[in-house]
Short mmCIF file of C-alpha atoms and ligand atoms in Angstrom, two decimals:
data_model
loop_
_atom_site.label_atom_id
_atom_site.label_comp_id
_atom_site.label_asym_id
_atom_site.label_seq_id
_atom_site.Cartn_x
_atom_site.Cartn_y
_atom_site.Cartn_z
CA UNK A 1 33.77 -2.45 1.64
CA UNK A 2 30.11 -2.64 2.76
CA UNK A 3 28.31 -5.66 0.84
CA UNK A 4 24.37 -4.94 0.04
CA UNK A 5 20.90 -6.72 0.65
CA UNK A 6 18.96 -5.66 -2.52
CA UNK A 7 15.29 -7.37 -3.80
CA UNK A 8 13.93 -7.15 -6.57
CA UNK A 9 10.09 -7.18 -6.59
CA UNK A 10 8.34 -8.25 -9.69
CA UNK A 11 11.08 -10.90 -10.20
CA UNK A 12 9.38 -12.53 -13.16
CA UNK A 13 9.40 -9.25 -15.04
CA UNK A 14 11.30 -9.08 -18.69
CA UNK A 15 13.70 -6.36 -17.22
CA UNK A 16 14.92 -8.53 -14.42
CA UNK A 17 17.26 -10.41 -16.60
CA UNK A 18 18.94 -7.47 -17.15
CA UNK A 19 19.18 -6.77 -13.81
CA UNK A 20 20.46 -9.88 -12.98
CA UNK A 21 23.13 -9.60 -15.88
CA UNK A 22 23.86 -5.95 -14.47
CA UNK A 23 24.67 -7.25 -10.80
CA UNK A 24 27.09 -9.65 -12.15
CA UNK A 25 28.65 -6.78 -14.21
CA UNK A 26 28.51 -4.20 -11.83
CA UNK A 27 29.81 -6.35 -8.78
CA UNK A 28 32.61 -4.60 -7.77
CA UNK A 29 31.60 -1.15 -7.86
CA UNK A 30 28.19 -2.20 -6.02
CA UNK A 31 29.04 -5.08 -4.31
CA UNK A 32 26.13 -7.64 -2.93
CA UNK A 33 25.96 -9.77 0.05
CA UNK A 34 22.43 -11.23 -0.99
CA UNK A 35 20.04 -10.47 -3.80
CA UNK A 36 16.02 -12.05 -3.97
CA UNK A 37 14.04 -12.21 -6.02
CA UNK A 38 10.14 -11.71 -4.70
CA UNK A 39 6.65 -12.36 -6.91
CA UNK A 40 3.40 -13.29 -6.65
CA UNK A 41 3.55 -15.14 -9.92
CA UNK A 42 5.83 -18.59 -8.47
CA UNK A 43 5.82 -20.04 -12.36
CA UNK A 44 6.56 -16.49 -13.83
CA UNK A 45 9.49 -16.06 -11.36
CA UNK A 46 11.16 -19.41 -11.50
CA UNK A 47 12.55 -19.74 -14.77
CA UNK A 48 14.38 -16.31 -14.43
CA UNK A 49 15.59 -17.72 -10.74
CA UNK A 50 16.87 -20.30 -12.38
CA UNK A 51 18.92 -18.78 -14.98
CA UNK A 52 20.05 -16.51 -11.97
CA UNK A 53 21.36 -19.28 -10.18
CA UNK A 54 23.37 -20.59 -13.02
CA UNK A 55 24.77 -17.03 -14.02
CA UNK A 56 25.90 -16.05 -10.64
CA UNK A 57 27.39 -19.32 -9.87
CA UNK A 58 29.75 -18.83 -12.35
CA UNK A 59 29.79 -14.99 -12.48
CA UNK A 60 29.40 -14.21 -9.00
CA UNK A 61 29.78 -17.58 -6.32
CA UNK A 62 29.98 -15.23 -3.13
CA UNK A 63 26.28 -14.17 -3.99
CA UNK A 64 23.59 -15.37 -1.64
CA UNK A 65 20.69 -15.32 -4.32
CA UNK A 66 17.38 -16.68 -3.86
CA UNK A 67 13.83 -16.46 -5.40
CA UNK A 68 10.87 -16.65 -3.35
CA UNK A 69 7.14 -15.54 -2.75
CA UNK A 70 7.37 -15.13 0.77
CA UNK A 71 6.65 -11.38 1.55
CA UNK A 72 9.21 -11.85 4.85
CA UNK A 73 12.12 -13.90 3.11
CA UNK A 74 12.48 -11.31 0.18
CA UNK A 75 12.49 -8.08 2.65
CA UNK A 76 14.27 -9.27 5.88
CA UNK A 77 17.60 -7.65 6.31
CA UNK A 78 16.96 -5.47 3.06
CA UNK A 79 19.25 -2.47 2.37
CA UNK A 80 17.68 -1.64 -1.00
CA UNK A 81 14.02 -2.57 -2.83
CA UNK A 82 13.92 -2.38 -6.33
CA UNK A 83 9.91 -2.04 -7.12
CA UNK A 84 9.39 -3.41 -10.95
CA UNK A 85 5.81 -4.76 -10.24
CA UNK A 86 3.47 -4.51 -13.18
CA UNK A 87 -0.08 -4.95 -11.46
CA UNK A 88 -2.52 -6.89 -13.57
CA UNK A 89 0.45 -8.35 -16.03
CA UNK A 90 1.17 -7.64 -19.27
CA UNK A 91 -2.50 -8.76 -19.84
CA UNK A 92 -4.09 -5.71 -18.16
CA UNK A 93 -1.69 -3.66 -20.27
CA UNK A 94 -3.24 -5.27 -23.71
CA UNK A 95 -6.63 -4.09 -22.10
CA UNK A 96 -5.41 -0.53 -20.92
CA UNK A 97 -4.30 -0.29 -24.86
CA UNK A 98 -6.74 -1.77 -26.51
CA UNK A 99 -10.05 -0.65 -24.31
CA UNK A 100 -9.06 3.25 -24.88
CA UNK A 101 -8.11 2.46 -28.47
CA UNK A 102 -11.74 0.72 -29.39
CA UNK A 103 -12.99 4.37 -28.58
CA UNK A 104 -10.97 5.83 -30.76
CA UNK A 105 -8.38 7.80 -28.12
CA UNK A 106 -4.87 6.74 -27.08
CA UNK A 107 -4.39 3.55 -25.80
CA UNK A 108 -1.17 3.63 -23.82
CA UNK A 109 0.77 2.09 -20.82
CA UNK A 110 1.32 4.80 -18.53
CA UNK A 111 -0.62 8.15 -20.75
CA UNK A 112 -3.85 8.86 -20.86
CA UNK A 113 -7.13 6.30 -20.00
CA UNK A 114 -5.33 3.28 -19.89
CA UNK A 115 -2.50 4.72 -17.65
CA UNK A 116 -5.15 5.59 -15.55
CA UNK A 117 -6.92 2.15 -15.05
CA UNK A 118 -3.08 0.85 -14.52
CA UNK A 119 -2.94 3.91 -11.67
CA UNK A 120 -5.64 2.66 -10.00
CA UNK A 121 -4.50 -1.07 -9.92
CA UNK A 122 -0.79 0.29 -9.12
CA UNK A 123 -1.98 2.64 -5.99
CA UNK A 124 -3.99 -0.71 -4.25
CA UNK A 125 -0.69 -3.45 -4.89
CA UNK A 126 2.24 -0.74 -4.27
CA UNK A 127 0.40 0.70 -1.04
CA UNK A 128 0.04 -3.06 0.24
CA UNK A 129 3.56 -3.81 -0.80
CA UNK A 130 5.02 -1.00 1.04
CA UNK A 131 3.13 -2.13 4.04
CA UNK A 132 4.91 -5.51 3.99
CA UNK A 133 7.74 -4.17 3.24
CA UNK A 134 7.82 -1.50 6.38
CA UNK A 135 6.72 -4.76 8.39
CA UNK A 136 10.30 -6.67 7.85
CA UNK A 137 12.45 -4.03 6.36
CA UNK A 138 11.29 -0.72 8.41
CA UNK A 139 14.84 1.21 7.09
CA UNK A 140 15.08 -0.23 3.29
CA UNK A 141 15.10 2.48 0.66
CA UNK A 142 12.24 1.54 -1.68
CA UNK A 143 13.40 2.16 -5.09
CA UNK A 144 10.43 2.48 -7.20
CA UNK A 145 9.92 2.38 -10.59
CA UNK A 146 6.46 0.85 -10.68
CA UNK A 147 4.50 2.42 -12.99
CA UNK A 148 2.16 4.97 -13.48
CA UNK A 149 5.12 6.50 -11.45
CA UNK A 150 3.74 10.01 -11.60
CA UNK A 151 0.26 8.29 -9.93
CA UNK A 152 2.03 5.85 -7.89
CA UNK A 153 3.93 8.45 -6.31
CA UNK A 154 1.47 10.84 -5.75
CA UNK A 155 -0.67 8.11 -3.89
CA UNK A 156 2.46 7.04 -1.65
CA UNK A 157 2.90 10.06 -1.50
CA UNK A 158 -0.54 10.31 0.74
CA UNK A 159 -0.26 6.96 2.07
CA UNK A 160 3.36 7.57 3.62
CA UNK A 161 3.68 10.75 4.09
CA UNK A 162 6.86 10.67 6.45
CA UNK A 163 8.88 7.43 4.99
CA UNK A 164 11.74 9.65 3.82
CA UNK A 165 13.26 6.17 2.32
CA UNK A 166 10.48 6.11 -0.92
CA UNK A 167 11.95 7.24 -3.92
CA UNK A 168 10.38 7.55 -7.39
CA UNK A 169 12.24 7.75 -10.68
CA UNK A 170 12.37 7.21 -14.19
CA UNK A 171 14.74 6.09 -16.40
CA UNK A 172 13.32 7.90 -19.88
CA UNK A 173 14.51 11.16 -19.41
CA UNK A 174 18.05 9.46 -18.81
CA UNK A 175 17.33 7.57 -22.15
CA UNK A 176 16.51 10.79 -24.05
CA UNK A 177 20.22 11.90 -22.72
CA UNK A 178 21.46 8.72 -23.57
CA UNK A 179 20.07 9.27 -27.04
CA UNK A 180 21.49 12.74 -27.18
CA UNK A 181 25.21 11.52 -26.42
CA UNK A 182 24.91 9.19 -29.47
CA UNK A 183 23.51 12.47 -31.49
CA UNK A 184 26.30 14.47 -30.67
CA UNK A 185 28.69 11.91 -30.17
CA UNK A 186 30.03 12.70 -27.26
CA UNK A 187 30.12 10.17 -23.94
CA UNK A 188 26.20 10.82 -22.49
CA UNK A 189 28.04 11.21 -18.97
CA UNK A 190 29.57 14.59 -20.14
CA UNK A 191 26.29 16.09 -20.54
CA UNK A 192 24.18 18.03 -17.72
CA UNK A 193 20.49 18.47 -18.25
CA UNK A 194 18.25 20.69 -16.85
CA UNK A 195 14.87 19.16 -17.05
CA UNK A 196 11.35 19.85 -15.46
CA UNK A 197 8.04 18.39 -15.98
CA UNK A 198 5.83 15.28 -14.40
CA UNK A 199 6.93 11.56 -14.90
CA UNK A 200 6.53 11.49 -18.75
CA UNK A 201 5.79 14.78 -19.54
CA UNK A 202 8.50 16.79 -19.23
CA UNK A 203 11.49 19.08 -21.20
CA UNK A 204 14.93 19.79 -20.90
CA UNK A 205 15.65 23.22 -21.02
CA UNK A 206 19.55 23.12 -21.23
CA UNK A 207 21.99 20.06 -21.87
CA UNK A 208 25.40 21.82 -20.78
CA UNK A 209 28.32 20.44 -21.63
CA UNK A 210 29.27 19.21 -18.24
CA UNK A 211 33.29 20.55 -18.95
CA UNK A 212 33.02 23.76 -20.88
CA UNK A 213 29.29 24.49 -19.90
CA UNK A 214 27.93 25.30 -23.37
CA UNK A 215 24.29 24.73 -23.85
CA UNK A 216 24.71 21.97 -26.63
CA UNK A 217 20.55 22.49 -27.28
CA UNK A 218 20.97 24.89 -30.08
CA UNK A 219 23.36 21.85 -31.51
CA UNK A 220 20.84 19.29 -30.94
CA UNK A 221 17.63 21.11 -32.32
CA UNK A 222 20.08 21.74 -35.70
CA UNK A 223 20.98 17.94 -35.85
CA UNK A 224 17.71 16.50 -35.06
CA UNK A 225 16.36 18.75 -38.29
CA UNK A 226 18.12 17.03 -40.32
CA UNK A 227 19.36 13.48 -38.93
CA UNK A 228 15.98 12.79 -36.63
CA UNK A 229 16.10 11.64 -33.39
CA UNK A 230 17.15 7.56 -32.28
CA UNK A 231 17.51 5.64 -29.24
CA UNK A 232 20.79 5.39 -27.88
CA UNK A 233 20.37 1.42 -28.22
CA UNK A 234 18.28 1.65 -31.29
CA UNK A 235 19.75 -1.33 -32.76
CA UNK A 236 17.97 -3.18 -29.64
CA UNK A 237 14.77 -1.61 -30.13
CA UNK A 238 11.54 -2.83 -32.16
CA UNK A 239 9.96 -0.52 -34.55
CA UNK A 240 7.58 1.11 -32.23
CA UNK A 241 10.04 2.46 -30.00
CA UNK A 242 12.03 4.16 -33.74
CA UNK A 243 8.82 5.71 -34.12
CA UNK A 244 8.66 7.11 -30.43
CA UNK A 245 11.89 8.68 -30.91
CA UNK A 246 11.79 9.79 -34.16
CA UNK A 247 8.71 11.71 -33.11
CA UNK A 248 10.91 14.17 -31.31
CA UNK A 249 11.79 15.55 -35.01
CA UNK A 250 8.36 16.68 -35.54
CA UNK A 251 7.71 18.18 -31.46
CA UNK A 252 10.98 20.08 -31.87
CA UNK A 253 9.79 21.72 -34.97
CA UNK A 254 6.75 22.69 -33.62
CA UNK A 255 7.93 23.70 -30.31
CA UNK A 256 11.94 24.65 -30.95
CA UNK A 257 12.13 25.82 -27.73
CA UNK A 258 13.25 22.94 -25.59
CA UNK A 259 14.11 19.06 -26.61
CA UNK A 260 10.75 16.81 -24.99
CA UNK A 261 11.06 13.68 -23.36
CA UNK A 262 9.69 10.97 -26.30
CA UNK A 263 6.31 10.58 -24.14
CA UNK A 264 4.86 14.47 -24.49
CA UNK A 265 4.31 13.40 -27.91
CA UNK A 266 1.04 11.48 -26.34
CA UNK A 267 -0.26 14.37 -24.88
CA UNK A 268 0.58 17.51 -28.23
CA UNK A 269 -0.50 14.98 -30.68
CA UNK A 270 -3.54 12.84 -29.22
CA UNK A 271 -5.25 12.62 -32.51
CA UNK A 272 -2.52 12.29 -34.91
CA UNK A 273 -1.29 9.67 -32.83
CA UNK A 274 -4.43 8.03 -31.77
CA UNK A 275 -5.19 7.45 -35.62
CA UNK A 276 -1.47 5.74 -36.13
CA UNK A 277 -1.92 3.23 -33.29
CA UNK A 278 -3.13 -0.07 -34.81
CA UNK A 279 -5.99 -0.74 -31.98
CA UNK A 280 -5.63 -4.67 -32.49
CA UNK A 281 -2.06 -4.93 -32.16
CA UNK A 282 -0.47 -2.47 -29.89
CA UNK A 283 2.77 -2.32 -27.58
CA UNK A 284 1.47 -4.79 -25.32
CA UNK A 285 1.42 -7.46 -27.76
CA UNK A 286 4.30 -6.40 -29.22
CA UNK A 287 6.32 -6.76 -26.00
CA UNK A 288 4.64 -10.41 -25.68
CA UNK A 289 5.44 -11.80 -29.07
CA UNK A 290 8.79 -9.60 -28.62
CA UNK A 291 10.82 -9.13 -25.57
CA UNK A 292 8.94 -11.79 -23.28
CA UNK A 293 9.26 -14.35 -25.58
CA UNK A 294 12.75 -13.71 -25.89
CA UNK A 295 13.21 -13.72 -22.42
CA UNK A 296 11.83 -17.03 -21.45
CA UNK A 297 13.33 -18.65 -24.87
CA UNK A 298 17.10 -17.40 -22.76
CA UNK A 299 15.89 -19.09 -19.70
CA UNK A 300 15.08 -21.99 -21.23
CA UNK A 301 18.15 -22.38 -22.94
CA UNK A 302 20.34 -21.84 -20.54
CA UNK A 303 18.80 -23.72 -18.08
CA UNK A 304 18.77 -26.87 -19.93
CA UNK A 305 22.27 -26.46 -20.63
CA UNK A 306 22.54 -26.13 -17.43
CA UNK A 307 25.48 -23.51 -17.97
CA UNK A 308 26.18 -20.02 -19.29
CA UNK A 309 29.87 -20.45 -20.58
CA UNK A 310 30.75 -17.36 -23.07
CA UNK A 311 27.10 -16.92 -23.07
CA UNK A 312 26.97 -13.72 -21.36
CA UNK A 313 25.25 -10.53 -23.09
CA UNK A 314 28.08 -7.94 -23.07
CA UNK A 315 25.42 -5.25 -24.37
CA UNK A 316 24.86 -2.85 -21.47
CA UNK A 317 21.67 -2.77 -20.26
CA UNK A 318 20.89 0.96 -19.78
CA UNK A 319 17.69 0.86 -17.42
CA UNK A 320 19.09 -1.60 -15.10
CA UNK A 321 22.37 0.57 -14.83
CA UNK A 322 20.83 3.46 -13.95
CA UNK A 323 18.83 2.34 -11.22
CA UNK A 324 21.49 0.94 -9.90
CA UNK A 325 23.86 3.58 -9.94
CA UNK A 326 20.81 5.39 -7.77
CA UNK A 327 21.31 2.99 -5.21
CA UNK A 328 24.98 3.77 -5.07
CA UNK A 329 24.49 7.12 -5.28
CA UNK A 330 22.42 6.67 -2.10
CA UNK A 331 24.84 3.86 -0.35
CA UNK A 332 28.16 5.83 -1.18
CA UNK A 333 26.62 9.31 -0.49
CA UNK A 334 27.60 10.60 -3.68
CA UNK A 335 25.16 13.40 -4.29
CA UNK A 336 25.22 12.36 -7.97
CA UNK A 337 22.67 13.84 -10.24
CA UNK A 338 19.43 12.03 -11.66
CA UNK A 339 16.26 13.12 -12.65
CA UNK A 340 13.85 12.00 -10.50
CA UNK A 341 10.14 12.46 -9.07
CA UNK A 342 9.64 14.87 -6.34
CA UNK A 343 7.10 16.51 -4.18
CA UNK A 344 7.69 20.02 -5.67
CA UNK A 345 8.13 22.44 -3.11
CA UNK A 346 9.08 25.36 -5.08
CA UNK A 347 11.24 23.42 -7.42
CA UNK A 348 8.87 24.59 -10.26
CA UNK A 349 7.95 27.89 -8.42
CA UNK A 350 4.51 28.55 -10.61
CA UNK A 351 3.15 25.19 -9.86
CA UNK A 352 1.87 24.17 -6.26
CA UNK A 353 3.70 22.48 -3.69
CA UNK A 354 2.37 19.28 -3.60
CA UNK A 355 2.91 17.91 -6.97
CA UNK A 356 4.80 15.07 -7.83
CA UNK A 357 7.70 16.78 -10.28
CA UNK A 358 10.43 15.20 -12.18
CA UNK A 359 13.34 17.23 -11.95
CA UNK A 360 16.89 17.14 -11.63
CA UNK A 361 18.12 16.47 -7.98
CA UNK A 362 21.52 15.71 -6.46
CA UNK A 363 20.67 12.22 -4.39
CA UNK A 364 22.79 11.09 -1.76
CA UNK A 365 22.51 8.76 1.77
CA UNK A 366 19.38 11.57 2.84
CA UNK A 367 17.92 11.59 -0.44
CA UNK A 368 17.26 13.81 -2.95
CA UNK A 369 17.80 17.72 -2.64
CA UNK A 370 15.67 18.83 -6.02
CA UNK A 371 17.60 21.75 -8.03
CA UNK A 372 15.19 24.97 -8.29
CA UNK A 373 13.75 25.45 -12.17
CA UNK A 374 12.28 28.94 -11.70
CA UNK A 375 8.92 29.29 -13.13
CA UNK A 376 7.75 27.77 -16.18
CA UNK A 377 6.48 29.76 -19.50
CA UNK A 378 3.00 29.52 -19.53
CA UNK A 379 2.33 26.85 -22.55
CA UNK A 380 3.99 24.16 -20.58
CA UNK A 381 2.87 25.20 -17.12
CA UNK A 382 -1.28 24.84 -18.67
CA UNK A 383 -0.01 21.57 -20.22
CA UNK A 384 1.27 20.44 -16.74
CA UNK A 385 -1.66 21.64 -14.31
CA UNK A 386 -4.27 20.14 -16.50
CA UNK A 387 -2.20 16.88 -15.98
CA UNK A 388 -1.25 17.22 -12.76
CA UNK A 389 -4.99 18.07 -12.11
CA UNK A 390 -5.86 14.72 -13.85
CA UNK A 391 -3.57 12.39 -11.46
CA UNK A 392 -4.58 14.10 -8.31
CA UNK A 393 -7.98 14.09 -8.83
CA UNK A 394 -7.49 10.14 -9.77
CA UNK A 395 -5.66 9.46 -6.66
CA UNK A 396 -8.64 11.09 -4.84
CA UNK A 397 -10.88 8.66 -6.58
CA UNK A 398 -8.48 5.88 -5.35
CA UNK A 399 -8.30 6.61 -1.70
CA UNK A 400 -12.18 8.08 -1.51
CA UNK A 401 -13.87 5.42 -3.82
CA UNK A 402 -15.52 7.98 -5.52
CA UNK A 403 -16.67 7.41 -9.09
CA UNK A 404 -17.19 11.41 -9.80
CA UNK A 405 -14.11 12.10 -8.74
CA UNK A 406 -12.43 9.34 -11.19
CA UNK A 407 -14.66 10.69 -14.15
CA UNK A 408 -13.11 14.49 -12.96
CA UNK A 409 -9.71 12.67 -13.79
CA UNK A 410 -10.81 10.80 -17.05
CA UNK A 411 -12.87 13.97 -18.21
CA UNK A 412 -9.49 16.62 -17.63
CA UNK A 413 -6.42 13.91 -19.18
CA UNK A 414 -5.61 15.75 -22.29
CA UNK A 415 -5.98 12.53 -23.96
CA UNK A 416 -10.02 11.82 -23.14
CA UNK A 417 -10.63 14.76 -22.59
CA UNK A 418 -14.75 14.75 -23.36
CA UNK A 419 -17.06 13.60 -20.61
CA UNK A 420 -19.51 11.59 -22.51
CA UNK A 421 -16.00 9.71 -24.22
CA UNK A 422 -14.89 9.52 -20.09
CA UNK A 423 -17.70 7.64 -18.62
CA UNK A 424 -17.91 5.18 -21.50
CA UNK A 425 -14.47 4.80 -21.16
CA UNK A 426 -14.31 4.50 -17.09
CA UNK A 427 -17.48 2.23 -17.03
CA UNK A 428 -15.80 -0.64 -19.78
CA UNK A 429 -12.33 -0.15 -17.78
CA UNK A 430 -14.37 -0.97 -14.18
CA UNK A 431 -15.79 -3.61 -15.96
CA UNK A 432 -11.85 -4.93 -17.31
CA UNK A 433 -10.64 -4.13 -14.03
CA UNK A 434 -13.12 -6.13 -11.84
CA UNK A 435 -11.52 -6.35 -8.35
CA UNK A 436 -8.21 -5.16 -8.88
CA UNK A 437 -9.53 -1.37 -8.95
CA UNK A 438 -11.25 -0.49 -5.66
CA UNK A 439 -15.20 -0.22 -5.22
CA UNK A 440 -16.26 3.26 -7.03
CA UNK A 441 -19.44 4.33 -5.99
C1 G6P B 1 10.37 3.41 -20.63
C2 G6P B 1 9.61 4.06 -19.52
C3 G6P B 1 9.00 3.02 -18.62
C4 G6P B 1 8.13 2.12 -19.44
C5 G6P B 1 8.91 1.49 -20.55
C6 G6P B 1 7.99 0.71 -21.46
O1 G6P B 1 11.49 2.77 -20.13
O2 G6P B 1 10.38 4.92 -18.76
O3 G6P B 1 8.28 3.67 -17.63
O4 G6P B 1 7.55 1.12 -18.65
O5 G6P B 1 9.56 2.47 -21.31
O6 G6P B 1 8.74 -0.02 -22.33
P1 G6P B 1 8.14 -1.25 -23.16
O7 G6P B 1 9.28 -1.69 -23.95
O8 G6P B 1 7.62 -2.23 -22.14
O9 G6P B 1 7.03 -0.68 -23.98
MN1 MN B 2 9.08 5.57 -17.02
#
């Protein structure tokens, strides 16, 4: 069996641990000649390369794994890149939160103002990255999950417009399944979805029963009335995320029709939930004082033990397994199904071509073949082209430099929405940004 050359960039991120832990766990049924680990950030990275380096030597000897900074060490001889880079840190998040929040409107990772200022700072480090990559690794697939995805991948999108080896996904709308299974108690790999939407915004329309084919929605709308909705690892999760989900109780009241991915509750609810964010304290601290902190406090521990022992998490990490079942799905040819981010091409037939989509596709060693949706009922589709609007015109501020055409974006997100509240908002986050947005004159 074929061993693979995988990297993972943004190796001192808080998920890579549970990549790392994944590898080990998943060795035989994705098997790895080498694995490196590639940042910018050398202190970030090393403590996490060090933990790897005790873990696989016990879990794993017959792994060549490394950690590096070197742009031509970490992609040399690459089969697979796993993207995980979070440009400006986890500092630049606390500002995309907090900036949007002092203003009164949603401060959030990926939604809204601050998802945009993270866009902007995405499109300039991704589009570099993928240059270095193409330099040493000119056949890898690029796995990316990078966020804003729906912005990142419009702007690669534009950037590479014939690197068939690019592919952007998303592992909520596989956690919403995941949550489902737990709902209905049933194994979440028995149900088929049948989703459309952008990268967090999106519905699924059906969740067959992958044997008998019933639609098990009707099931799920009755049990979410009166149970709420969870994570499928809720007992992991802190308090914010309990919220996120249980949200879905209140969207599927108000809109029965189909079950929404946790995020659309940003974009139905911008007030309500502006005015329950605590603008001081928001999920970018809580991830610092949270999972980071956990995350070093493992390294450190087990690297001055200096070994792992019966130290080794059993619980399954679900994001890590998902993306790499993708790259199996792509290595083995499988033609598996996953919901992932497409150019649409008449997968959503009412919107236009050219958007980014996140729908379900079959994904094998030529990449994903998108399943048709049909068209969309008109509430969603005016939801979606506003949105859609938003990103492109914010990718055209990206690539043209062009201040009017970033205060188009700010003024049409659903969650800004006023142009007086946009240029306030896009003049402080120039000023946060400083050189890690491009010039916008
Ligand atoms: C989900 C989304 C990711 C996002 C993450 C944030 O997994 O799909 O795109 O980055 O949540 O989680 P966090 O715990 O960092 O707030
Ligand atoms: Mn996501």
């Amino acid at each position: 069996m074929k061993k693979y050359n995988v990297c993972i960039v943004g190796g001192g991120s808080t998920y890579t641990l549970g990549f790392l832990k994944s590898f080990a766990r998943m060795q035989n049924e994705f098997p790895l000649n080498k694995l490196v680990l590639f940042d910018i950030d050398a202190d970030r990275q090393k403590p996490i390369g060090q933990y790897g380096d005790i873990m696989f030597a016990e879990r794993y000897p017959e792994l060549d794994f490394s950690y590096t900074t070197d742009p031509k060490e970490a992609y040399e001889g690459m089969d697979f890149i796993f993207m995980q880079m979070r440009a400006g840190g986890l500092k630049m998040r606390q500002q995309d939160e907090h900036i949007p929040l002092s203003m009164g409107k949603i401060g959030q990772e990926t939604c809204g103002a601050g998802g945009m200022a993270y866009g902007m700072r995405s499109c300039k480090d991704m589009i570099a990255a993928i240059y270095d990559i193409r330099k040493y690794a000119p056949d890898a697939w690029v796995l990316n999950y990078s966020n804003p995805a729906a912005i990142v991948a419009e702007a690669l999108r534009r950037e590479f417009p014939n690197d068939t080896r690019i592919l952007n996904i998303c592992d909520q709308p596989e956690n919403v399944v995941r949550s489902t299974s737990r709902l209905l108690g049933c194994n979440w790999e028995d149900l088929d979805p049948v989703y459309f939407g952008l990268n967090h915004y999106g519905w699924f329309t059906h969740i067959y029963d992958r044997k008998t084919g019933e639609d098990l929605l009707p099931k799920v709308r009755e049990i979410v009335k009166e149970k709420g909705f969870l994570p499928q690892d809720a007992e992991q999760r802190d308090q914010s995320w309990l919220d996120t989900y249980g949200f879905v109780k209140t969207m599927l009241e108000d809109f029965p029709d189909y079950l929404p991915n946790t995020y659309d509750g940003y974009y139905l609810y911008p007030e309500y939930k502006a005015s329950h964010l605590d603008p001081n304290f928001t999920r970018a601290d809580e991830v610092m004082a949270g999972r980071e902190s956990r995350v070093f406090k493992e390294c450190a521990e087990i690297i001055k033990e200096g070994k792992l022992g019966d130290k080794f998490d059993a619980i399954s990490d679900a994001h890590a397994e998902m993306m790499i079942k993708v790259a199996e799905a792509i290595a083995f040819n499988t033609n598996e199904r996953f919901i992932l981010i497409v150019e649409n091409n008449g997968a959503i037939c009412n919107m236009q071509d050219d958007a980014m989509v996140e729908v379900v596709c079959e994904l094998g060693i030529n990449g994903p073949r998108p399943m048709r949706v049909g068209n969309i009922d008109q509430f969603y589709l005016g939801l979606l082209v506003q949105q859609v609007s938003a990103e492109k015109l914010l990718v055209d501020a990206f690539f043209e430099h062009s201040y009017k055409k970033a205060l188009m974006a700010f003024t049409l997100n659903r969650l800004v929405n006023d142009a007086k509240v946009a240029r306030k908002l896009l003049d402080a986050l120039i000023e946060a940004n400083g050189d890690m947005w491009p010039e916008l004159k």
